[in-house]
């Protein structure tokens, strides 16, 4: 088993300072002077621009601060009520397969959501975890609407991952309207509370910790 240090950061973590601390921790993991780590935190309202971000997808550039970041993906929103997990894990000592690692992260989110009887699903061509919304009006083609509940964006440095996951617990969903989240225009976003579940951040953290080892230790999902 890999030793992973879990840390919950209080309050709202300033983005630039937290990013610098994360990069320092990744360097220490690579140097062999610190164990793998997962940080659980919340940020003040902000947008991040991944390496594939398109300027046109920043609908309201003056709404919140925008931070260019080196992770994969496009624009994402972070803010209060959203659990951000910075996953600093040694992929080289795990599966040494980036695609497999991302699938493990997806399955970890799905397993944690299942603790609240939420069926999270993945979709080809759409990174992250989605839930069906039969309670809402169907899509124009008659298919069931799907909303995104969790996003994934990682980067590797010498096979150690950083950045990670965001899961919507009870953020202000209107804040997502300032961007085209992850470049996807045809689907919405949701949260655990929006789904009618009175889940707290502590509840989600407990579910994430309970499901982590089994989700990450399984054989590579197909």
PDB file of C-alpha atoms in Angstrom:
ATOM      1  CA  UNK A   1       0.000   0.000   0.000  1.00  0.00           C
ATOM      2  CA  UNK A   2       1.092   3.557  -0.683  1.00  0.00           C
ATOM      3  CA  UNK A   3       1.311   5.943   2.241  1.00  0.00           C
ATOM      4  CA  UNK A   4      -0.850   8.961   1.476  1.00  0.00           C
ATOM      5  CA  UNK A   5      -1.028  11.981   3.755  1.00  0.00           C
ATOM      6  CA  UNK A   6      -4.492  13.557   3.896  1.00  0.00           C
ATOM      7  CA  UNK A   7      -4.816  17.210   4.830  1.00  0.00           C
ATOM      8  CA  UNK A   8      -7.901  19.407   5.116  1.00  0.00           C
ATOM      9  CA  UNK A   9      -7.205  23.112   4.631  1.00  0.00           C
ATOM     10  CA  UNK A  10      -9.505  25.429   6.629  1.00  0.00           C
ATOM     11  CA  UNK A  11     -11.418  28.362   5.216  1.00  0.00           C
ATOM     12  CA  UNK A  12     -10.999  29.504   1.614  1.00  0.00           C
ATOM     13  CA  UNK A  13      -7.521  28.788   0.285  1.00  0.00           C
ATOM     14  CA  UNK A  14      -5.993  31.557  -1.878  1.00  0.00           C
ATOM     15  CA  UNK A  15      -5.274  30.092  -5.284  1.00  0.00           C
ATOM     16  CA  UNK A  16      -1.764  31.314  -6.100  1.00  0.00           C
ATOM     17  CA  UNK A  17      -0.327  30.487  -2.675  1.00  0.00           C
ATOM     18  CA  UNK A  18      -1.955  27.052  -2.648  1.00  0.00           C
ATOM     19  CA  UNK A  19      -0.676  26.296  -6.138  1.00  0.00           C
ATOM     20  CA  UNK A  20       2.865  27.224  -5.076  1.00  0.00           C
ATOM     21  CA  UNK A  21       2.601  25.004  -1.996  1.00  0.00           C
ATOM     22  CA  UNK A  22       1.300  22.140  -4.137  1.00  0.00           C
ATOM     23  CA  UNK A  23       4.199  22.453  -6.568  1.00  0.00           C
ATOM     24  CA  UNK A  24       6.649  22.456  -3.655  1.00  0.00           C
ATOM     25  CA  UNK A  25       5.060  19.287  -2.304  1.00  0.00           C
ATOM     26  CA  UNK A  26       5.289  17.607  -5.724  1.00  0.00           C
ATOM     27  CA  UNK A  27       9.001  18.466  -5.820  1.00  0.00           C
ATOM     28  CA  UNK A  28       9.441  16.930  -2.368  1.00  0.00           C
ATOM     29  CA  UNK A  29       7.619  13.749  -3.424  1.00  0.00           C
ATOM     30  CA  UNK A  30       9.866  13.495  -6.470  1.00  0.00           C
ATOM     31  CA  UNK A  31      12.909  14.000  -4.238  1.00  0.00           C
ATOM     32  CA  UNK A  32      11.736  11.246  -1.904  1.00  0.00           C
ATOM     33  CA  UNK A  33      11.520  13.580   1.089  1.00  0.00           C
ATOM     34  CA  UNK A  34       7.710  13.589   1.476  1.00  0.00           C
ATOM     35  CA  UNK A  35       4.920  11.034   1.037  1.00  0.00           C
ATOM     36  CA  UNK A  36       2.089  11.273  -1.462  1.00  0.00           C
ATOM     37  CA  UNK A  37      -0.594  13.724  -0.408  1.00  0.00           C
ATOM     38  CA  UNK A  38      -4.224  14.638  -0.951  1.00  0.00           C
ATOM     39  CA  UNK A  39      -5.355  18.099   0.094  1.00  0.00           C
ATOM     40  CA  UNK A  40      -9.038  18.836   0.583  1.00  0.00           C
ATOM     41  CA  UNK A  41      -9.959  22.496   0.331  1.00  0.00           C
ATOM     42  CA  UNK A  42     -12.221  25.236  -0.998  1.00  0.00           C
ATOM     43  CA  UNK A  43     -11.207  28.282  -3.017  1.00  0.00           C
ATOM     44  CA  UNK A  44     -12.763  31.736  -3.205  1.00  0.00           C
ATOM     45  CA  UNK A  45     -14.695  32.267  -6.464  1.00  0.00           C
ATOM     46  CA  UNK A  46     -12.346  32.081  -9.469  1.00  0.00           C
ATOM     47  CA  UNK A  47     -11.892  30.611 -12.915  1.00  0.00           C
ATOM     48  CA  UNK A  48      -8.927  28.568 -14.074  1.00  0.00           C
ATOM     49  CA  UNK A  49      -7.800  28.165 -17.674  1.00  0.00           C
ATOM     50  CA  UNK A  50      -6.262  24.840 -18.621  1.00  0.00           C
ATOM     51  CA  UNK A  51      -3.907  24.257 -21.512  1.00  0.00           C
ATOM     52  CA  UNK A  52      -6.810  23.746 -23.963  1.00  0.00           C
ATOM     53  CA  UNK A  53      -8.846  26.791 -22.867  1.00  0.00           C
ATOM     54  CA  UNK A  54     -10.451  28.787 -25.685  1.00  0.00           C
ATOM     55  CA  UNK A  55     -10.789  32.564 -25.164  1.00  0.00           C
ATOM     56  CA  UNK A  56     -14.371  32.507 -26.456  1.00  0.00           C
ATOM     57  CA  UNK A  57     -15.345  30.176 -23.592  1.00  0.00           C
ATOM     58  CA  UNK A  58     -14.592  32.896 -21.032  1.00  0.00           C
ATOM     59  CA  UNK A  59     -18.036  34.477 -21.279  1.00  0.00           C
ATOM     60  CA  UNK A  60     -17.643  37.006 -18.442  1.00  0.00           C
ATOM     61  CA  UNK A  61     -13.910  37.760 -18.034  1.00  0.00           C
ATOM     62  CA  UNK A  62     -14.450  40.454 -15.401  1.00  0.00           C
ATOM     63  CA  UNK A  63     -16.646  38.425 -13.081  1.00  0.00           C
ATOM     64  CA  UNK A  64     -13.974  36.592 -11.073  1.00  0.00           C
ATOM     65  CA  UNK A  65     -10.169  36.371 -11.178  1.00  0.00           C
ATOM     66  CA  UNK A  66      -8.860  34.108 -13.949  1.00  0.00           C
ATOM     67  CA  UNK A  67      -5.761  31.967 -13.376  1.00  0.00           C
ATOM     68  CA  UNK A  68      -3.923  30.245 -16.249  1.00  0.00           C
ATOM     69  CA  UNK A  69      -2.771  26.831 -15.035  1.00  0.00           C
ATOM     70  CA  UNK A  70      -0.685  24.052 -16.539  1.00  0.00           C
ATOM     71  CA  UNK A  71      -3.178  21.243 -16.066  1.00  0.00           C
ATOM     72  CA  UNK A  72      -5.035  19.669 -18.947  1.00  0.00           C
ATOM     73  CA  UNK A  73      -8.526  20.771 -19.862  1.00  0.00           C
ATOM     74  CA  UNK A  74     -10.290  24.051 -20.502  1.00  0.00           C
ATOM     75  CA  UNK A  75     -12.034  26.585 -18.228  1.00  0.00           C
ATOM     76  CA  UNK A  76     -13.267  25.512 -14.813  1.00  0.00           C
ATOM     77  CA  UNK A  77     -14.863  27.297 -11.883  1.00  0.00           C
ATOM     78  CA  UNK A  78     -13.822  26.936  -8.249  1.00  0.00           C
ATOM     79  CA  UNK A  79     -15.602  28.490  -5.310  1.00  0.00           C
ATOM     80  CA  UNK A  80     -17.155  28.032  -1.871  1.00  0.00           C
ATOM     81  CA  UNK A  81     -19.270  24.904  -1.564  1.00  0.00           C
ATOM     82  CA  UNK A  82     -17.128  22.963  -4.004  1.00  0.00           C
ATOM     83  CA  UNK A  83     -14.700  20.371  -2.681  1.00  0.00           C
ATOM     84  CA  UNK A  84     -11.354  20.638  -4.447  1.00  0.00           C
ATOM     85  CA  UNK A  85      -8.939  17.749  -4.077  1.00  0.00           C
ATOM     86  CA  UNK A  86      -5.321  18.294  -4.996  1.00  0.00           C
ATOM     87  CA  UNK A  87      -4.058  14.791  -5.667  1.00  0.00           C
ATOM     88  CA  UNK A  88      -0.279  14.574  -5.428  1.00  0.00           C
ATOM     89  CA  UNK A  89       0.251  10.916  -6.234  1.00  0.00           C
ATOM     90  CA  UNK A  90       3.190   8.994  -7.683  1.00  0.00           C
ATOM     91  CA  UNK A  91       1.713   7.621 -10.887  1.00  0.00           C
ATOM     92  CA  UNK A  92       5.076   6.139 -11.809  1.00  0.00           C
ATOM     93  CA  UNK A  93       5.004   3.877  -8.769  1.00  0.00           C
ATOM     94  CA  UNK A  94       1.334   3.076  -9.229  1.00  0.00           C
ATOM     95  CA  UNK A  95       0.387   2.133 -12.793  1.00  0.00           C
ATOM     96  CA  UNK A  96       2.677   4.399 -14.869  1.00  0.00           C
ATOM     97  CA  UNK A  97      -0.260   4.877 -17.202  1.00  0.00           C
ATOM     98  CA  UNK A  98      -1.843   8.337 -17.345  1.00  0.00           C
ATOM     99  CA  UNK A  99      -5.041   7.150 -19.011  1.00  0.00           C
ATOM    100  CA  UNK A 100      -5.499   4.437 -16.418  1.00  0.00           C
ATOM    101  CA  UNK A 101      -4.800   6.906 -13.613  1.00  0.00           C
ATOM    102  CA  UNK A 102      -7.531   9.258 -14.827  1.00  0.00           C
ATOM    103  CA  UNK A 103      -9.963   6.335 -15.019  1.00  0.00           C
ATOM    104  CA  UNK A 104      -9.089   5.453 -11.437  1.00  0.00           C
ATOM    105  CA  UNK A 105      -9.849   9.023 -10.380  1.00  0.00           C
ATOM    106  CA  UNK A 106     -13.185   8.870 -12.201  1.00  0.00           C
ATOM    107  CA  UNK A 107     -14.058   5.569 -10.535  1.00  0.00           C
ATOM    108  CA  UNK A 108     -13.056   6.982  -7.155  1.00  0.00           C
ATOM    109  CA  UNK A 109     -15.517   9.864  -7.599  1.00  0.00           C
ATOM    110  CA  UNK A 110     -18.223   7.440  -8.741  1.00  0.00           C
ATOM    111  CA  UNK A 111     -17.640   5.229  -5.688  1.00  0.00           C
ATOM    112  CA  UNK A 112     -17.816   8.217  -3.322  1.00  0.00           C
ATOM    113  CA  UNK A 113     -21.038   9.477  -4.918  1.00  0.00           C
ATOM    114  CA  UNK A 114     -22.531   5.998  -4.607  1.00  0.00           C
ATOM    115  CA  UNK A 115     -22.239   6.399  -0.825  1.00  0.00           C
ATOM    116  CA  UNK A 116     -25.112   8.890  -1.207  1.00  0.00           C
ATOM    117  CA  UNK A 117     -27.019   6.748  -3.737  1.00  0.00           C
ATOM    118  CA  UNK A 118     -25.973   9.053  -6.570  1.00  0.00           C
ATOM    119  CA  UNK A 119     -25.159   7.262  -9.809  1.00  0.00           C
ATOM    120  CA  UNK A 120     -22.193   9.014 -11.351  1.00  0.00           C
ATOM    121  CA  UNK A 121     -21.292   8.093 -14.913  1.00  0.00           C
ATOM    122  CA  UNK A 122     -18.566   8.831 -17.455  1.00  0.00           C
ATOM    123  CA  UNK A 123     -19.146   9.651 -21.093  1.00  0.00           C
ATOM    124  CA  UNK A 124     -16.831   9.266 -24.115  1.00  0.00           C
ATOM    125  CA  UNK A 125     -15.344  12.613 -25.090  1.00  0.00           C
ATOM    126  CA  UNK A 126     -16.463  14.291 -21.842  1.00  0.00           C
ATOM    127  CA  UNK A 127     -13.947  14.228 -19.008  1.00  0.00           C
ATOM    128  CA  UNK A 128     -15.419  14.209 -15.526  1.00  0.00           C
ATOM    129  CA  UNK A 129     -18.419  12.596 -13.874  1.00  0.00           C
ATOM    130  CA  UNK A 130     -22.031  13.121 -14.913  1.00  0.00           C
ATOM    131  CA  UNK A 131     -25.485  12.381 -13.524  1.00  0.00           C
ATOM    132  CA  UNK A 132     -28.708  11.875 -15.441  1.00  0.00           C
ATOM    133  CA  UNK A 133     -31.533  14.346 -14.734  1.00  0.00           C
ATOM    134  CA  UNK A 134     -34.859  12.711 -15.645  1.00  0.00           C
ATOM    135  CA  UNK A 135     -36.494  15.297 -13.356  1.00  0.00           C
ATOM    136  CA  UNK A 136     -35.678  18.033 -15.878  1.00  0.00           C
ATOM    137  CA  UNK A 137     -36.871  18.705 -19.407  1.00  0.00           C
ATOM    138  CA  UNK A 138     -35.210  16.355 -21.912  1.00  0.00           C
ATOM    139  CA  UNK A 139     -32.718  17.477 -24.528  1.00  0.00           C
ATOM    140  CA  UNK A 140     -34.065  18.632 -27.914  1.00  0.00           C
ATOM    141  CA  UNK A 141     -33.416  15.165 -29.333  1.00  0.00           C
ATOM    142  CA  UNK A 142     -35.499  13.577 -26.569  1.00  0.00           C
ATOM    143  CA  UNK A 143     -32.569  12.121 -24.647  1.00  0.00           C
ATOM    144  CA  UNK A 144     -32.305  12.437 -20.875  1.00  0.00           C
ATOM    145  CA  UNK A 145     -30.522  15.556 -19.707  1.00  0.00           C
ATOM    146  CA  UNK A 146     -27.154  15.067 -18.046  1.00  0.00           C
ATOM    147  CA  UNK A 147     -25.413  17.495 -15.690  1.00  0.00           C
ATOM    148  CA  UNK A 148     -21.786  17.525 -14.602  1.00  0.00           C
ATOM    149  CA  UNK A 149     -21.134  17.055 -10.907  1.00  0.00           C
ATOM    150  CA  UNK A 150     -17.351  16.593 -10.860  1.00  0.00           C
ATOM    151  CA  UNK A 151     -14.399  17.745 -12.955  1.00  0.00           C
ATOM    152  CA  UNK A 152     -10.913  16.304 -13.367  1.00  0.00           C
ATOM    153  CA  UNK A 153      -7.793  18.111 -14.538  1.00  0.00           C
ATOM    154  CA  UNK A 154      -4.285  16.841 -13.811  1.00  0.00           C
ATOM    155  CA  UNK A 155      -0.691  17.417 -14.766  1.00  0.00           C
ATOM    156  CA  UNK A 156       2.310  15.173 -14.188  1.00  0.00           C
ATOM    157  CA  UNK A 157       5.801  16.218 -13.233  1.00  0.00           C
ATOM    158  CA  UNK A 158       8.272  13.351 -13.315  1.00  0.00           C
ATOM    159  CA  UNK A 159       5.271  11.012 -12.949  1.00  0.00           C
ATOM    160  CA  UNK A 160       3.891  12.748  -9.843  1.00  0.00           C
ATOM    161  CA  UNK A 161       0.411  14.186 -10.361  1.00  0.00           C
ATOM    162  CA  UNK A 162      -0.899  17.522  -9.235  1.00  0.00           C
ATOM    163  CA  UNK A 163      -4.055  19.596  -9.573  1.00  0.00           C
ATOM    164  CA  UNK A 164      -6.824  16.979  -9.445  1.00  0.00           C
ATOM    165  CA  UNK A 165     -10.555  16.887  -8.828  1.00  0.00           C
ATOM    166  CA  UNK A 166     -13.448  19.188  -7.977  1.00  0.00           C
ATOM    167  CA  UNK A 167     -16.827  17.919  -6.751  1.00  0.00           C
ATOM    168  CA  UNK A 168     -19.860  20.165  -6.391  1.00  0.00           C
ATOM    169  CA  UNK A 169     -21.389  19.904  -2.923  1.00  0.00           C
ATOM    170  CA  UNK A 170     -23.270  23.219  -2.633  1.00  0.00           C
ATOM    171  CA  UNK A 171     -21.616  25.899  -4.763  1.00  0.00           C
ATOM    172  CA  UNK A 172     -23.515  28.816  -6.291  1.00  0.00           C
ATOM    173  CA  UNK A 173     -24.275  27.173  -9.648  1.00  0.00           C
ATOM    174  CA  UNK A 174     -24.922  30.557 -11.259  1.00  0.00           C
ATOM    175  CA  UNK A 175     -21.183  31.224 -11.008  1.00  0.00           C
ATOM    176  CA  UNK A 176     -20.579  28.635 -13.740  1.00  0.00           C
ATOM    177  CA  UNK A 177     -22.380  30.900 -16.226  1.00  0.00           C
ATOM    178  CA  UNK A 178     -19.294  33.092 -16.623  1.00  0.00           C
ATOM    179  CA  UNK A 179     -17.575  30.329 -18.593  1.00  0.00           C
ATOM    180  CA  UNK A 180     -18.371  27.423 -20.855  1.00  0.00           C
ATOM    181  CA  UNK A 181     -17.372  24.750 -18.308  1.00  0.00           C
ATOM    182  CA  UNK A 182     -14.761  22.446 -19.827  1.00  0.00           C
ATOM    183  CA  UNK A 183     -15.823  23.676 -23.262  1.00  0.00           C
ATOM    184  CA  UNK A 184     -19.130  21.797 -23.158  1.00  0.00           C
ATOM    185  CA  UNK A 185     -22.137  23.913 -24.124  1.00  0.00           C
ATOM    186  CA  UNK A 186     -24.852  21.267 -24.413  1.00  0.00           C
ATOM    187  CA  UNK A 187     -24.966  20.144 -20.776  1.00  0.00           C
ATOM    188  CA  UNK A 188     -25.394  21.782 -17.397  1.00  0.00           C
ATOM    189  CA  UNK A 189     -23.821  21.499 -13.973  1.00  0.00           C
ATOM    190  CA  UNK A 190     -25.293  20.236 -10.734  1.00  0.00           C
ATOM    191  CA  UNK A 191     -24.334  19.574  -7.125  1.00  0.00           C
ATOM    192  CA  UNK A 192     -25.249  17.147  -4.385  1.00  0.00           C
ATOM    193  CA  UNK A 193     -27.515  19.729  -2.762  1.00  0.00           C
ATOM    194  CA  UNK A 194     -29.056  20.615  -6.144  1.00  0.00           C
ATOM    195  CA  UNK A 195     -29.946  16.929  -6.439  1.00  0.00           C
ATOM    196  CA  UNK A 196     -31.896  17.263  -3.182  1.00  0.00           C
ATOM    197  CA  UNK A 197     -29.312  15.679  -0.907  1.00  0.00           C
ATOM    198  CA  UNK A 198     -28.391  17.456   2.347  1.00  0.00           C
ATOM    199  CA  UNK A 199     -24.747  16.377   2.089  1.00  0.00           C
ATOM    200  CA  UNK A 200     -22.091  18.367   3.948  1.00  0.00           C
ATOM    201  CA  UNK A 201     -18.453  18.797   3.026  1.00  0.00           C
ATOM    202  CA  UNK A 202     -17.531  16.560   5.957  1.00  0.00           C
ATOM    203  CA  UNK A 203     -19.907  13.864   4.667  1.00  0.00           C
ATOM    204  CA  UNK A 204     -18.252  13.931   1.258  1.00  0.00           C
ATOM    205  CA  UNK A 205     -14.761  13.896   2.752  1.00  0.00           C
ATOM    206  CA  UNK A 206     -15.622  10.784   4.764  1.00  0.00           C
ATOM    207  CA  UNK A 207     -16.942   9.060   1.633  1.00  0.00           C
ATOM    208  CA  UNK A 208     -13.828   9.992  -0.346  1.00  0.00           C
ATOM    209  CA  UNK A 209     -11.522   8.646   2.341  1.00  0.00           C
ATOM    210  CA  UNK A 210     -13.543   5.437   2.696  1.00  0.00           C
ATOM    211  CA  UNK A 211     -13.485   4.627  -1.028  1.00  0.00           C
ATOM    212  CA  UNK A 212     -10.004   5.817  -2.016  1.00  0.00           C
ATOM    213  CA  UNK A 213      -7.899   2.711  -1.396  1.00  0.00           C
ATOM    214  CA  UNK A 214     -10.203   0.255  -3.144  1.00  0.00           C
ATOM    215  CA  UNK A 215     -10.804   2.558  -6.122  1.00  0.00           C
ATOM    216  CA  UNK A 216      -7.120   3.251  -6.674  1.00  0.00           C
ATOM    217  CA  UNK A 217      -5.907  -0.295  -6.012  1.00  0.00           C
ATOM    218  CA  UNK A 218      -8.205  -1.978  -8.528  1.00  0.00           C
ATOM    219  CA  UNK A 219      -6.984  -3.157 -11.905  1.00  0.00           C
ATOM    220  CA  UNK A 220      -7.086  -0.530 -14.623  1.00  0.00           C
ATOM    221  CA  UNK A 221     -10.741   0.124 -15.549  1.00  0.00           C
ATOM    222  CA  UNK A 222     -11.571  -0.671 -19.151  1.00  0.00           C
TER     223      UNK A 222
END
